XYZ file of C-alpha atoms in Angstrom:
359
model
C 51.688 88.583 0.592
C 54.475 85.972 0.111
C 57.845 86.922 -1.321
C 60.750 84.550 -1.883
C 63.996 86.169 -3.021
C 67.064 84.246 -4.221
C 66.406 81.372 -1.848
C 69.162 78.736 -1.594
C 69.217 75.616 0.583
C 72.234 73.318 0.653
C 72.538 69.969 2.397
C 76.301 69.561 2.426
C 77.363 69.451 -1.213
C 73.781 68.864 -2.410
C 71.857 71.964 -3.492
C 68.166 71.252 -2.845
C 66.937 74.777 -3.661
C 68.997 76.740 -6.174
C 68.428 80.512 -6.124
C 64.651 80.628 -6.634
C 62.509 83.759 -6.532
C 58.743 84.197 -6.830
C 55.902 85.985 -5.071
C 52.264 85.240 -4.319
C 49.700 88.032 -4.124
C 46.939 88.330 -1.548
C 43.901 86.204 -2.396
C 45.797 84.125 -4.990
C 45.699 80.308 -5.135
C 49.017 78.997 -6.430
C 49.812 75.405 -7.360
C 53.402 74.489 -6.464
C 54.464 71.498 -8.547
C 57.557 69.429 -9.075
C 58.760 65.831 -9.407
C 60.065 63.968 -6.368
C 63.359 65.456 -5.192
C 62.786 68.754 -6.990
C 63.039 70.877 -3.822
C 59.317 71.431 -3.374
C 58.978 70.199 0.209
C 62.221 71.927 1.240
C 60.897 75.229 -0.087
C 57.602 74.790 1.769
C 59.402 73.892 5.014
C 61.478 77.075 4.733
C 58.353 79.065 3.918
C 56.637 77.838 7.095
C 59.698 78.460 9.270
C 60.390 74.774 9.889
C 63.768 75.014 8.137
C 66.124 77.919 7.540
C 67.586 78.662 4.126
C 71.321 78.749 3.416
C 70.855 82.170 1.852
C 68.117 84.352 0.451
C 65.017 85.851 2.023
C 61.442 84.739 2.670
C 58.849 87.242 3.894
C 55.175 86.904 4.797
C 53.201 90.130 4.481
C 56.483 92.042 4.772
C 57.729 90.084 7.821
C 61.050 88.259 7.394
C 60.564 84.635 8.464
C 64.058 84.541 10.033
C 64.100 88.016 11.591
C 60.682 87.623 13.222
C 59.686 83.944 13.033
C 56.818 84.168 15.531
C 55.334 87.199 13.816
C 55.496 85.510 10.421
C 54.152 82.167 11.672
C 51.087 83.874 13.150
C 50.096 84.651 9.562
C 50.476 81.039 8.351
C 48.186 78.023 8.558
C 49.898 74.801 7.468
C 48.584 71.351 6.617
C 51.512 68.961 6.017
C 51.101 65.759 4.015
C 50.507 63.866 7.267
C 48.077 65.951 9.384
C 49.568 66.661 12.850
C 46.724 65.064 14.803
C 46.597 63.832 18.403
C 44.520 60.719 17.884
C 43.454 60.305 21.528
C 41.834 63.753 21.646
C 38.319 64.566 20.554
C 37.978 67.043 17.690
C 36.900 69.781 20.114
C 39.825 69.093 22.452
C 42.276 69.176 19.558
C 40.973 72.443 18.114
C 40.954 74.095 21.533
C 44.531 72.897 22.042
C 45.521 74.533 18.727
C 43.644 77.686 19.719
C 45.774 77.954 22.869
C 48.968 76.920 21.084
C 48.574 79.716 18.543
C 47.649 82.302 21.166
C 44.485 83.096 19.242
C 42.656 86.267 20.361
C 39.386 85.677 18.500
C 36.284 84.694 20.543
C 37.000 81.023 21.285
C 33.575 79.369 21.025
C 32.401 81.391 18.033
C 35.683 81.029 16.144
C 35.997 77.250 16.593
C 32.332 76.810 15.659
C 32.892 78.898 12.512
C 35.945 76.851 11.495
C 34.016 73.592 12.027
C 31.193 74.935 9.871
C 33.575 75.899 7.069
C 35.205 72.452 6.902
C 31.942 70.632 7.690
C 33.020 68.700 10.798
C 30.346 70.012 13.171
C 28.741 66.576 13.464
C 31.952 64.895 14.745
C 33.217 67.502 17.223
C 32.676 65.214 20.237
C 34.241 62.139 18.627
C 37.762 60.849 19.254
C 39.976 61.590 16.244
C 41.297 58.016 16.128
C 37.797 56.765 15.250
C 37.256 59.149 12.334
C 37.511 58.212 8.660
C 40.529 59.446 6.681
C 38.395 62.104 5.016
C 37.279 63.526 8.365
C 40.843 63.375 9.727
C 41.962 65.407 6.740
C 39.216 67.942 7.436
C 40.311 68.186 11.073
C 43.850 68.844 9.808
C 42.529 71.648 7.616
C 40.546 73.004 10.565
C 43.691 73.330 12.699
C 45.340 75.249 9.854
C 42.430 77.713 9.872
C 42.509 78.397 13.606
C 43.424 82.049 14.118
C 42.169 82.968 10.629
C 45.694 83.187 9.097
C 46.257 85.250 5.964
C 48.315 82.488 4.327
C 47.319 78.811 4.100
C 49.722 76.154 2.825
C 48.461 72.701 1.842
C 50.802 69.788 1.123
C 48.938 66.979 -0.702
C 45.564 67.790 0.940
C 43.545 65.143 -0.954
C 45.957 62.201 -0.868
C 44.158 58.962 -0.008
C 40.656 60.432 -0.205
C 37.775 58.976 -2.205
C 36.413 60.893 -5.252
C 33.540 62.478 -3.305
C 35.890 63.691 -0.563
C 38.342 65.036 -3.156
C 35.614 67.155 -4.756
C 34.570 68.475 -1.340
C 38.158 69.433 -0.402
C 38.666 71.136 -3.784
C 35.506 73.176 -3.257
C 36.731 74.078 0.218
C 40.081 75.287 -1.159
C 38.276 77.448 -3.721
C 36.186 78.951 -0.917
C 39.275 79.623 1.202
C 40.923 81.361 -1.739
C 38.313 84.119 -1.586
C 39.677 85.367 1.731
C 43.165 83.871 2.041
C 46.376 83.412 0.108
C 46.740 79.679 -0.643
C 49.708 77.584 -1.775
C 48.764 74.078 -2.847
C 51.359 71.363 -3.389
C 50.093 68.184 -5.020
C 50.930 65.481 -7.557
C 47.330 65.433 -8.817
C 47.658 67.828 -11.732
C 43.940 67.924 -12.542
C 43.467 69.257 -9.017
C 45.803 72.165 -9.722
C 44.076 72.951 -12.999
C 40.696 72.875 -11.241
C 41.407 75.187 -8.294
C 44.583 77.235 -8.858
C 44.956 80.696 -10.364
C 48.627 80.177 -11.125
C 51.089 77.310 -11.484
C 54.745 77.340 -10.411
C 56.864 74.331 -11.427
C 60.200 73.559 -9.759
C 62.728 71.028 -11.043
C 66.191 70.207 -9.672
C 65.917 73.131 -7.267
C 65.085 75.753 -9.910
C 61.842 77.403 -11.037
C 61.296 76.214 -14.617
C 57.799 77.610 -15.191
C 55.600 80.278 -13.600
C 52.349 80.786 -15.499
C 48.704 81.667 -15.019
C 46.481 78.588 -15.197
C 44.328 80.245 -17.853
C 47.389 80.648 -20.102
C 48.199 76.955 -19.739
C 44.570 76.114 -20.468
C 44.752 78.281 -23.574
C 47.823 76.388 -24.709
C 45.930 73.147 -24.211
C 42.959 74.428 -26.208
C 45.240 75.503 -29.074
C 46.124 71.892 -29.709
C 44.874 70.798 -33.124
C 44.592 67.040 -32.816
C 41.353 65.200 -33.563
C 39.940 61.722 -33.711
C 37.541 61.612 -36.654
C 35.180 58.771 -37.672
C 34.658 58.543 -41.421
C 32.545 56.125 -43.454
C 34.540 55.100 -46.515
C 37.318 52.863 -47.822
C 40.066 53.069 -45.215
C 43.085 53.287 -47.525
C 41.533 55.959 -49.749
C 40.333 58.012 -46.790
C 43.752 57.881 -45.146
C 45.492 58.837 -48.385
C 43.137 61.801 -48.821
C 43.717 62.973 -45.246
C 47.494 62.826 -45.686
C 47.310 64.853 -48.898
C 45.148 67.658 -47.457
C 46.940 70.967 -46.943
C 47.045 71.998 -43.286
C 47.189 68.394 -42.022
C 50.701 67.437 -40.942
C 49.930 63.925 -39.714
C 47.237 61.303 -40.165
C 46.945 57.684 -39.128
C 44.230 55.042 -39.060
C 43.431 53.743 -35.590
C 42.276 50.261 -34.693
C 38.771 51.459 -33.842
C 35.897 50.574 -36.171
C 32.213 51.453 -35.959
C 30.326 49.499 -38.640
C 31.644 50.797 -41.961
C 33.324 53.784 -40.279
C 36.975 53.854 -39.311
C 38.615 56.178 -36.793
C 41.549 58.338 -37.837
C 43.790 60.553 -35.763
C 44.814 63.770 -37.524
C 46.997 66.717 -36.519
C 46.973 70.088 -38.225
C 49.616 72.790 -38.456
C 49.714 74.929 -35.313
C 47.098 77.687 -35.604
C 45.307 76.045 -38.570
C 41.674 74.976 -38.168
C 41.022 72.207 -40.705
C 37.508 71.227 -39.609
C 35.577 73.047 -42.365
C 37.947 71.909 -45.073
C 37.770 68.370 -43.717
C 33.970 68.441 -43.892
C 33.811 69.725 -47.479
C 36.549 67.355 -48.697
C 34.832 64.298 -47.255
C 31.449 65.489 -48.574
C 32.839 65.777 -52.117
C 34.064 62.203 -51.876
C 30.735 61.018 -50.523
C 32.290 59.895 -47.263
C 30.216 60.743 -44.195
C 31.851 62.092 -41.033
C 29.964 60.561 -38.113
C 32.244 61.657 -35.271
C 34.809 64.337 -34.497
C 36.592 64.580 -31.132
C 39.197 67.190 -30.188
C 42.163 65.732 -28.319
C 43.431 68.259 -25.790
C 46.950 68.158 -24.444
C 46.710 67.393 -20.740
C 48.446 69.263 -17.947
C 50.419 66.067 -17.373
C 51.832 66.392 -20.906
C 52.799 70.013 -20.266
C 54.325 69.220 -16.871
C 56.451 66.335 -18.169
C 57.552 68.311 -21.224
C 58.499 71.413 -19.232
C 60.496 69.322 -16.753
C 62.190 67.439 -19.599
C 62.876 70.702 -21.396
C 64.521 72.269 -18.334
C 66.793 69.242 -17.988
C 67.528 69.326 -21.728
C 68.626 72.966 -21.500
C 71.309 72.003 -18.961
C 72.877 69.296 -21.108
C 72.311 70.840 -24.536
C 75.910 72.060 -24.834
C 77.404 68.660 -24.062
C 74.909 66.304 -25.692
C 72.532 66.434 -28.658
C 68.953 67.293 -27.756
C 66.792 64.273 -27.009
C 64.128 63.603 -29.606
C 60.727 62.371 -28.583
C 58.450 60.438 -30.896
C 54.721 60.950 -31.207
C 52.303 63.286 -32.893
C 52.035 65.798 -30.041
C 55.776 66.545 -29.850
C 55.726 69.803 -31.810
C 53.074 71.483 -29.677
C 54.420 70.117 -26.388
C 57.896 71.372 -27.258
C 56.553 74.788 -28.211
C 54.584 75.096 -24.948
C 57.578 73.928 -22.908
C 59.981 76.302 -24.641
C 57.585 79.212 -24.141
C 57.050 78.479 -20.439
C 60.756 77.952 -19.724
C 61.694 81.095 -21.673
C 59.038 83.240 -19.994
C 60.063 81.923 -16.578
C 63.666 82.931 -17.262
C 62.560 86.371 -18.493
C 60.488 86.944 -15.338
C 63.431 86.020 -13.127
C 65.763 88.297 -15.091
C 63.255 91.164 -14.849
C 62.922 90.644 -11.091
C 66.715 90.733 -10.724
C 66.903 93.960 -12.768
C 64.204 95.643 -10.713
C 65.946 94.567 -7.490
C 69.218 96.144 -8.666
C 67.400 99.357 -9.623
C 65.727 99.472 -6.209
C 69.094 99.109 -4.485
C 70.530 101.960 -6.595
């Protein structure tokens, strides 16, 4: 549905987007992530036809955005970070204005009523937009993106400034839209991406540094082998025993105490499950385990590590690799290296296939 090929955007001597390529299939919800200044907004502006690229190609359902901009834009619904609302209009007036602006051919009354039902703004259709809450204004912005029933919907920070209840409602709405549309979601709320997206694309310094299915990232998170464990027993002896156990690569006593039980953080070798051995070892010593909590690596950890790793790759030849302290470094580095490597392999494969197609 969406295909970006070797896209480059220069602002003078500054390269904002540096030869990126990726595609989004029909019905897919893709999270487009990146730190500030990474080229994320520039890419989305080119994708919607607001900006032109310096070189490369962007197509929507086979239509080149530069060769036939009107044809491509008819397939796109866009909600920018600041919804393009006319505050002095009522909701009905605004949606009818967008209906005319887009040259929509669907039955007017039925279509607008359907859109209002989907985004749950039917009860405020006669109200002036200026008097609506931020949550309702955001919904009206989403409604204008849905006018004309476009195949592609692009959201830029759709839940920014909303309260927790409104955030959950917008996330549910995006999931619903994904059943019949192709959705690109740009946000800094990484839990949001993990909750609603099928795939995650990360851009840093104008380049794609990771392109992975969300389920694969979740699997990487679940493979983390760090635990907080509460054990009743003499703290020094317990800690010494934990450190001497095979399969445990790190152990430390935390400041938490629950009666005679102390909390310890342990980390096992990657791929080693030490829970059974931990139970039997503590039982032999007569030390009761009264709590065991798995510590998953968050998407924030993965995001920061992948971005750091991509920057590290660029300076590795000129400077020694930066070392990070902490017990989760090994797994984070492994996940980052895998994602960066696989992203590079996918880009190389796409380039090879493109050359073969040209031949």
